XYZ file of C-alpha atoms in Angstrom:
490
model
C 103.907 18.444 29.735
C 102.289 18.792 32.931
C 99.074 18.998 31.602
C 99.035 16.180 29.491
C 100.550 14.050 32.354
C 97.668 14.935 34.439
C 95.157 14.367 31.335
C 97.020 11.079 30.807
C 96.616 9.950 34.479
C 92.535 10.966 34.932
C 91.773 8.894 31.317
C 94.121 5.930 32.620
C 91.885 6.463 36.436
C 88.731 6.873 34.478
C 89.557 3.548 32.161
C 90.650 1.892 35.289
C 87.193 2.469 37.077
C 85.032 1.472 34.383
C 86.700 -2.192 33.673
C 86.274 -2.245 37.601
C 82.766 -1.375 37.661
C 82.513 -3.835 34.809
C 83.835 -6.613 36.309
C 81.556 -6.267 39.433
C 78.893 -5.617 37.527
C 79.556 -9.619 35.801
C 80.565 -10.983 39.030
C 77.143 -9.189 40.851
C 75.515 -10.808 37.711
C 77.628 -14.190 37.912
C 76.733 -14.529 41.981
C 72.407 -13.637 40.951
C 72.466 -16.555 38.424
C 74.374 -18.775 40.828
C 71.952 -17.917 43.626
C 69.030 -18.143 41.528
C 70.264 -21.793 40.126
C 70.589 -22.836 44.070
C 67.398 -21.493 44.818
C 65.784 -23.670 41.916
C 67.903 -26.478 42.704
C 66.339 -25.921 46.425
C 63.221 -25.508 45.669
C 62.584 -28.893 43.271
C 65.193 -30.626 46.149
C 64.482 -32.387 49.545
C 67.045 -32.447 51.876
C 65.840 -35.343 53.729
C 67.512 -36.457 57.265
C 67.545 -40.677 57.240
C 66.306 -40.478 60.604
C 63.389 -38.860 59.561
C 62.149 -41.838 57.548
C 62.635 -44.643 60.178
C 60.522 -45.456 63.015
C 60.740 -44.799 66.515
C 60.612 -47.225 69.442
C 58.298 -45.283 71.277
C 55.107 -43.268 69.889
C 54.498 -39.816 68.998
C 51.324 -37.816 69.457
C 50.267 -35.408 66.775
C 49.837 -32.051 68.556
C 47.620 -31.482 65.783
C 44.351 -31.668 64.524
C 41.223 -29.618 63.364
C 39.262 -27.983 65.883
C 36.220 -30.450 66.041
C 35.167 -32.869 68.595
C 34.517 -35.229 66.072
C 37.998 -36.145 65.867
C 39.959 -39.744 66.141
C 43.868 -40.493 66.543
C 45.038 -42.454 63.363
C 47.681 -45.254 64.326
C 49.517 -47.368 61.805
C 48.242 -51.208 62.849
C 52.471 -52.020 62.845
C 53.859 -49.421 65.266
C 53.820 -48.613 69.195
C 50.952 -45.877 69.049
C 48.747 -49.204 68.123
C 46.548 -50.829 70.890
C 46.990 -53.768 68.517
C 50.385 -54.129 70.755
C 51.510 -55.746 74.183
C 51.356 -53.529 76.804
C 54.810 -52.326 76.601
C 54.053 -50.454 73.699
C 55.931 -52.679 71.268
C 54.680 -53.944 68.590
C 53.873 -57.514 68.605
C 55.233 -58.944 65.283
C 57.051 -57.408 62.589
C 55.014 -57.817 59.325
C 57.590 -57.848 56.233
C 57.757 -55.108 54.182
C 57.860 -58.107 51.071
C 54.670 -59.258 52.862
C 52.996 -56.006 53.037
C 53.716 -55.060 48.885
C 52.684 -58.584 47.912
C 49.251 -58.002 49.816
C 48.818 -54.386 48.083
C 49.415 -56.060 45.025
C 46.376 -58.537 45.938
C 44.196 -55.295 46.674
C 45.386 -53.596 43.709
C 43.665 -56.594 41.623
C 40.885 -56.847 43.537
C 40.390 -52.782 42.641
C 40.497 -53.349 39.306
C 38.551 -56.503 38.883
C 35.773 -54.465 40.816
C 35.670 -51.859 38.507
C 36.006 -53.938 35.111
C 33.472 -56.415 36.237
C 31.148 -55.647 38.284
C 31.709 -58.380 40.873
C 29.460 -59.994 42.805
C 25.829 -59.234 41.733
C 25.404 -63.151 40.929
C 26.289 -63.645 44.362
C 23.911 -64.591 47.399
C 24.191 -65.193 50.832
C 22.000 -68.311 52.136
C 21.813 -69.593 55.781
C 24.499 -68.674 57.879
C 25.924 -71.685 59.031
C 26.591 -72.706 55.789
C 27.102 -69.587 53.602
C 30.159 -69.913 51.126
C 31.039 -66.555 49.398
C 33.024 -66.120 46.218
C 36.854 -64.693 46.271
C 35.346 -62.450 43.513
C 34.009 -59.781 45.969
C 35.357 -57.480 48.209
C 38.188 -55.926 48.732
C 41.631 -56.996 50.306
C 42.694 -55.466 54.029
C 46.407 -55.175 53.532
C 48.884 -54.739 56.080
C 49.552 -51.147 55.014
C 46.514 -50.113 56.787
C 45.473 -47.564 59.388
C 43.419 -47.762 62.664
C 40.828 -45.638 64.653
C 38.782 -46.575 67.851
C 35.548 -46.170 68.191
C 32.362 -47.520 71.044
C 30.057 -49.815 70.128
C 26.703 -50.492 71.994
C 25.159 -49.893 75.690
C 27.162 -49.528 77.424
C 30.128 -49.316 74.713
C 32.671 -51.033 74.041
C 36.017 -50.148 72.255
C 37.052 -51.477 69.220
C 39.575 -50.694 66.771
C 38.746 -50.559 63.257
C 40.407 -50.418 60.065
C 39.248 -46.969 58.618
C 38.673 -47.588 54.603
C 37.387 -45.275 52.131
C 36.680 -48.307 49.605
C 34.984 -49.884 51.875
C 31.125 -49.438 52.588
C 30.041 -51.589 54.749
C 30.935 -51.045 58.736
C 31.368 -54.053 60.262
C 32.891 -56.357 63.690
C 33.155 -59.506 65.027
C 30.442 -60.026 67.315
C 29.656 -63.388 70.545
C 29.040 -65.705 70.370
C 30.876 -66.303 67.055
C 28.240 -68.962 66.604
C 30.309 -70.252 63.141
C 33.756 -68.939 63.653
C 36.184 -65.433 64.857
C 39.786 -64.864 63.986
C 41.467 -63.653 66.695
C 41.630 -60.088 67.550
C 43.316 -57.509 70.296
C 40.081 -56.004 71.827
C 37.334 -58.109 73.759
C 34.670 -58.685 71.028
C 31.647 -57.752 70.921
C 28.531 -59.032 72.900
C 25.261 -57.854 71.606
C 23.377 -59.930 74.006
C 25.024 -57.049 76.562
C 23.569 -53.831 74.915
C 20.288 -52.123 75.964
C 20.558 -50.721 72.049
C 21.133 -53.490 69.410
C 19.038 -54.762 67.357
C 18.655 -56.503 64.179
C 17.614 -56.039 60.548
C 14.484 -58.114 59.052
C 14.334 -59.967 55.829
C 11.904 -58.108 54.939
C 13.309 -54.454 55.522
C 14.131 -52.646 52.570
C 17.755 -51.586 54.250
C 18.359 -55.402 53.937
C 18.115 -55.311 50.003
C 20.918 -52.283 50.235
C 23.291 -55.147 50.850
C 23.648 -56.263 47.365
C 25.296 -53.591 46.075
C 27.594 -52.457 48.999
C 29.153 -56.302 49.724
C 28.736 -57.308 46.185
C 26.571 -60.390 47.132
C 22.679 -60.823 47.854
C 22.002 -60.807 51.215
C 20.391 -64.065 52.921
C 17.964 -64.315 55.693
C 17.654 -66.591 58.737
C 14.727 -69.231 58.672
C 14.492 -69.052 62.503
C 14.489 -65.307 63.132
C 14.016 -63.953 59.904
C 16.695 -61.616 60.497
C 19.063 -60.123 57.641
C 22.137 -61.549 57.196
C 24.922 -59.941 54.830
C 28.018 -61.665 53.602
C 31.460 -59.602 52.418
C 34.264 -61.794 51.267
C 37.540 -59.955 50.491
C 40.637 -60.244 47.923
C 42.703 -62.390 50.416
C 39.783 -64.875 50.518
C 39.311 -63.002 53.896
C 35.857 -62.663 55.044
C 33.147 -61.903 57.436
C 29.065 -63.277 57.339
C 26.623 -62.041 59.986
C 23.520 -60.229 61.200
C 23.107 -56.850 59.088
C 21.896 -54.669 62.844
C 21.659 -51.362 64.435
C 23.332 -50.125 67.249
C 24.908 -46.938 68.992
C 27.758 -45.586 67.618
C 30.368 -43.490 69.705
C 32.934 -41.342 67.797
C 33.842 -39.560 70.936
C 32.911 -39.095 74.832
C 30.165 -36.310 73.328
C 29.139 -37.449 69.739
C 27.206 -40.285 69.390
C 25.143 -41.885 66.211
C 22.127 -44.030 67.530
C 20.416 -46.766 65.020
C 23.450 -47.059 63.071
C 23.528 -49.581 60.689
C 26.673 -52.078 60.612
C 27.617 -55.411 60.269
C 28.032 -58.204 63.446
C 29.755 -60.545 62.431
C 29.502 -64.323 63.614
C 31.544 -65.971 60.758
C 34.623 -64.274 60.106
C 38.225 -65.330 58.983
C 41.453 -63.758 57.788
C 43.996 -61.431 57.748
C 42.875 -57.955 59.536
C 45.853 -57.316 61.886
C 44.180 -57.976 65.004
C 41.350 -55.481 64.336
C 37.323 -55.757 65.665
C 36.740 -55.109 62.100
C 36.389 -51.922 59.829
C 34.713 -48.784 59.201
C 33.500 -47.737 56.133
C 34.103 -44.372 54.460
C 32.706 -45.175 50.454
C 30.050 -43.287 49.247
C 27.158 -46.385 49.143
C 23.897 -45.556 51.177
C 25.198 -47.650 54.425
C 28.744 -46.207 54.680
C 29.776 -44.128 57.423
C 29.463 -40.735 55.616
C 25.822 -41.346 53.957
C 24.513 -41.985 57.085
C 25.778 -39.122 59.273
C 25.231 -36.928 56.695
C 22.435 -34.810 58.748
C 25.353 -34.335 61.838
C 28.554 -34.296 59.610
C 27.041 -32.954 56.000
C 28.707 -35.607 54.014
C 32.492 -34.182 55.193
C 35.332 -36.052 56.814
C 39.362 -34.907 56.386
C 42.196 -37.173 57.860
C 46.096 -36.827 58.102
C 48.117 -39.999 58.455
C 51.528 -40.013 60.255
C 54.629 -39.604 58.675
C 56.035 -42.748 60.172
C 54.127 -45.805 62.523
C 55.366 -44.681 65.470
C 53.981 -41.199 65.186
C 49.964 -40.666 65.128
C 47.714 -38.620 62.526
C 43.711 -38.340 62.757
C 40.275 -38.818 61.274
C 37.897 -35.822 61.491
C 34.365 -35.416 60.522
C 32.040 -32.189 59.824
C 32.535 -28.538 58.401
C 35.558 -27.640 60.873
C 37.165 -30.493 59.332
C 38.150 -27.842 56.413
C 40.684 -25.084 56.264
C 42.017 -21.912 54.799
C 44.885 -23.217 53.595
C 43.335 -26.146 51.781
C 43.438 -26.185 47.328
C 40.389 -28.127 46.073
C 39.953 -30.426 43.068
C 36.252 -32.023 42.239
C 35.737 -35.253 42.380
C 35.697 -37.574 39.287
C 33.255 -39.439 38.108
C 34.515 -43.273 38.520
C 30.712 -44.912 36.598
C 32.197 -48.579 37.524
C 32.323 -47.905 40.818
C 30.304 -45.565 43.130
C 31.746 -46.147 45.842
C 35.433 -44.931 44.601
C 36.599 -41.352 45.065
C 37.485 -40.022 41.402
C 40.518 -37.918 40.762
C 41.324 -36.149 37.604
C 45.086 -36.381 37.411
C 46.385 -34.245 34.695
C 50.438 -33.503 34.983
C 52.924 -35.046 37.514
C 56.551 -33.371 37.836
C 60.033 -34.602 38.919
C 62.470 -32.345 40.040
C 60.526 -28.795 38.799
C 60.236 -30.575 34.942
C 56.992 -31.999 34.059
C 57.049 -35.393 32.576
C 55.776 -35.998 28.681
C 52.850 -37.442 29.617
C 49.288 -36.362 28.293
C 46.603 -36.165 30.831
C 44.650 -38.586 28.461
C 47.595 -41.666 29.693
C 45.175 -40.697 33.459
C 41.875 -39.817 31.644
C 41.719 -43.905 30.395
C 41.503 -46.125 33.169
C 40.655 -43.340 35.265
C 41.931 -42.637 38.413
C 41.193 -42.574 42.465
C 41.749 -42.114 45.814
C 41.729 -44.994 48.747
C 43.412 -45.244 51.753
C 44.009 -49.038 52.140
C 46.287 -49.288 48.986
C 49.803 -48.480 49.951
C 51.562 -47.712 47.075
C 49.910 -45.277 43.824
C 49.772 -47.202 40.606
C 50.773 -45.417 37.478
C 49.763 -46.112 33.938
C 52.962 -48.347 32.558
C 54.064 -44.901 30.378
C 53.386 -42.341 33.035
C 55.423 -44.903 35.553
C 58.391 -45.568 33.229
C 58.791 -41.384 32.429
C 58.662 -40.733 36.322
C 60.952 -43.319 36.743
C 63.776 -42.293 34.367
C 63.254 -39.099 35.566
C 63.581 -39.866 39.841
C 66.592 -42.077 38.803
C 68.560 -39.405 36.927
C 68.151 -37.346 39.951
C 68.772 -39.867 42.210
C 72.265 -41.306 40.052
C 75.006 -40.292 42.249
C 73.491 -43.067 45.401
C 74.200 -46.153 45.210
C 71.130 -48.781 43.686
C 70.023 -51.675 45.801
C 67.899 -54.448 44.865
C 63.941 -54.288 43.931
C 61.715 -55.130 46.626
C 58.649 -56.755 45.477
C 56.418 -54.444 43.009
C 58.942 -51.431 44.009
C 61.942 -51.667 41.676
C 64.027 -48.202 42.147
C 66.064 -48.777 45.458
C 69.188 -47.316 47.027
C 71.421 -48.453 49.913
C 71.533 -45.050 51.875
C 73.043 -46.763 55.115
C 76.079 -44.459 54.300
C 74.110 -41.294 54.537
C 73.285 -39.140 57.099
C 71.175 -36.422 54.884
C 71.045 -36.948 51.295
C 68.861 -35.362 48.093
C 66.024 -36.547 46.604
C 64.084 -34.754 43.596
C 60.672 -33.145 44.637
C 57.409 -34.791 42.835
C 54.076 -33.165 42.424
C 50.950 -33.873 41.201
C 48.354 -31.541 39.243
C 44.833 -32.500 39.307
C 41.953 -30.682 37.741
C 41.121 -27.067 38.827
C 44.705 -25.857 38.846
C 45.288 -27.626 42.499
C 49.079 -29.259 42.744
C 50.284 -30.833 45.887
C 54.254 -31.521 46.213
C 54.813 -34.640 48.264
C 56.752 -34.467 51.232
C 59.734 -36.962 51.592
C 57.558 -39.759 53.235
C 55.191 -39.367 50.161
C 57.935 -40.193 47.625
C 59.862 -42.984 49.586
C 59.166 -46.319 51.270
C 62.046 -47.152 53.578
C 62.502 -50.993 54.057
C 66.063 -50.497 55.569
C 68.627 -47.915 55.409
C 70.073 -50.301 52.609
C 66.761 -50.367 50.862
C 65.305 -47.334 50.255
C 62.823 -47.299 47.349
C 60.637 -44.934 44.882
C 57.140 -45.717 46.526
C 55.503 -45.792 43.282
C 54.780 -48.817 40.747
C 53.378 -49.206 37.278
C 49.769 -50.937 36.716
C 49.518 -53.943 34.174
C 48.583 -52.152 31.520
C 47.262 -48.668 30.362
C 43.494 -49.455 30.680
C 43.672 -50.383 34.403
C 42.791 -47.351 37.133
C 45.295 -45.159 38.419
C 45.252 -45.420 41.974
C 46.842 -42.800 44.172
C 48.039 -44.495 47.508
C 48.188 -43.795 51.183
C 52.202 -43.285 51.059
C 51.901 -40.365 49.020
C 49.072 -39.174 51.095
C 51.352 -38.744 54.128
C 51.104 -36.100 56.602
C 49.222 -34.137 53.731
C 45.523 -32.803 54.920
C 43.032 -34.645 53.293
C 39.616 -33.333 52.953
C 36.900 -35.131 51.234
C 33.580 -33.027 50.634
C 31.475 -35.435 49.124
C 28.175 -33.282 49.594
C 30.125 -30.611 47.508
C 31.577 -33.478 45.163
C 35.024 -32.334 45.913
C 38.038 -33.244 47.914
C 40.960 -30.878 49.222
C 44.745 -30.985 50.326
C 46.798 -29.157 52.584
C 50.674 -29.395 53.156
C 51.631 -30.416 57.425
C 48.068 -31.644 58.184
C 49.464 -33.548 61.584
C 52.377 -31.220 62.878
């Protein structure tokens, strides 16, 4: 009895130790899946801080930047790291946010038309005090834009200028402004006070270079036979002057001598208070074509997360990095002076949209840094767009502002979730936007998907400066490829 008491009592122990190695065997297995669901739901998550999104009062330096001494501070022309601004530091104005999407929008057709059409070679510039240019050319310079300064002449002089990378020709307003000059924050420029200005002739072949980098024929002065160029932009913005050389100062030791730019002595419109702008395209006369001995056709920049915090604009080799995934240009045939991108997958939230790559392949697609917001092919839009707002479907909506119609009111939130998006491009190369790169932040009660859908199919996808935010961007155009790199300014 004994015996089969004690035999009873080890099978009852040993049945008793397997249905409890059992069950922590399920709950071991239970507590992997949960932590490998939170570590998905983590890793295709942002947990974003509201604060993060919203400007400062007072400006931030970027304690980083490549290790060049070509480099520049970036500022956003709207907040207190801008010299555009009173002393104090604050900004002068507030530009609305509706005003700044309604002038992308303007730029966005302008883009387009360019590309379709072929503006401008019909175009010519005659004398220039009375030289009227067509709203056909150029290319809008939208509030959403981003400043560097730079010296001009000897001895220099300062100016800010929009930095553009669909832009070609360099350009500023120059004395005596002998037709008219909009007003701007710096002291403008006096050519008549350099020891190294001079201009172009009529007769120069640089002068016939004009015509395809403004989009209009350039004109010539009957008194001192000097070339004049003409650029008129999307706004009906524009600037007609003396197509010159001068010295160039990127920094206290790098300096470009005969560079070719634009001084302007008829200018009018919207530029924010700027001397003018500096252009990054890929045309013979821009910036990068004609450093290309000192810089070998490479330039990388990071812009801030926010406009009260500052990013930069680097040029030459160093510019590049370890850490940098590169995709090769595309080629954009209707416009040379466009950096191609071959988009082929975008992804909300870890799950890659049903898009094909051909929806991108159509209208093509690029890169600029004066449109704010990237335009989408209508399908590829609408798919990343059902996708954001299924992720996004426990915040309250808000209202559409302007082209941007997915909004929240987050004013309740302290830290709230946002689903991650990333783009593929050609090569294998992916880049997952940081928060700033998926959101534009009006107000904390208008909070919006920083993305919007072209017209139609046909027109070119164009991947904006939001998304481009505090990413590392590196353009080798002698290598015909460009490169990006996650924290580029911090």
């Amino acid at each position: 009895m004994t015996i089969q008491m004690s035999s009873f009592l080890l099978a009852s122990l040993a049945v008793f130790f397997f249905f409890s190695s059992l069950e922590k065997s399920f709950a071991f297995q239970a507590a992997r899946k949960e932590d490998t669901e939170s570590n998905n739901l983590h890793q295709y998550t942002h947990l974003v801080h509201l604060s993060s999104l919203l400007p400062s009062s007072s400006c931030s330096s970027s304690t980083k930047g490549p290790k060049t001494k070509a480099s520049l501070e970036v500022v956003h022309k709207h907040g207190p790291c801008s010299q555009l601004n009173d002393h104090d530091g604050k900004a002068k104005s507030t530009t609305p946010h509706s005003d700044i999407l309604n002038q992308d929008k303007e730029r966005v057709k302008y883009i387009n038309s360019r590309l379709s059409k072929n503006l401008g070679q019909d175009s010519s510039v005659e004398e220039l005090d009375s030289a009227t240019l067509p709203a056909k050319s150029g290319s809008l310079i939208g509030s959403g834009n981003y400043f560097v300064v730079v010296g001009l002449g000897t001895p220099k002089r300062d100016l800010s200028l929009i930095f553009d990378t669909g832009s070609d020709l360099t350009w500023t307003q120059c004395e005596p402004c002998a037709r008219s000059c909009y007003k701007q924050q710096d002291v403008i420029f006096d050519p008549s006070k350099s020891t190294s200005y001079s201009n172009i002739t009529c007769t120069s072949a640089l002068c016939t270079q004009l015509s395809t980098a403004t989009g209009n024929d350039p004109g010539c002065s009957a008194s001192t036979k000097a070339c004049i160029y003409g650029i008129q932009y999307g706004d009906s913005s524009f600037s007609v002057g003396y197509f010159s050389r001068e010295r160039l100062t990127v920094t206290a030791t790098d300096v470009v001598d005969n560079f070719l730019f634009g001084c302007g002595q008829n200018n009018q419109g919207l530029f924010g208070g700027s001397a003018g702008l500096i252009g990054l395209g890929r045309h013979p006369i821009s910036f990068v074509q004609q450093t290309a001995a000192k810089y070998r056709k490479i330039f990388s920049y990071c812009l801030p997360s926010t406009s009260s915090s500052t990013g930069h604009l680097s040029f030459g080799p160093a510019a590049t990095g370890r850490y940098l995934k590169y995709t090769p240009f595309s080629t954009i045939s209707r416009g040379s002076s466009f950096y191609g991108l071959d988009i082929t997958a975008i992804a909300v939230g870890g799950v890659k949209l049903p898009v094909s790559s051909s929806t991108f392949s159509t209208g093509g697609a690029i890169i600029d840094s004066g449109t704010v917001i990237t335009r989408l092919p209508p399908t590829a839009y609408a798919a990343l767009r059902s996708a954001f707002r299924q992720g996004m479907s426990k915040y309250p909506s808000a209202g559409e502002l302007s082209i941007l119609d997915t909004c929240y009111d987050l004013s309740g939130y302290k830290v709230f979730s946002i689903p991650t998006i990333e783009f593929s491009f050609a090569g294998g190369v992916t880049v997952k936007l940081p928060p700033q790169g998926i959101l534009f932040v009006a107000s904390t009660k208008q909070v919006c998907l920083a993305f919007a859908a072209n017209g139609d199919d046909s027109d070119v996808t164009i991947y904006g400066n939001v998304q481009q935010r505090t990413i590392e961007v590196v353009y080798d155009v002698g290598g015909g490829r460009i490169g990006f790199g996650a924290g580029g300014c911090k």
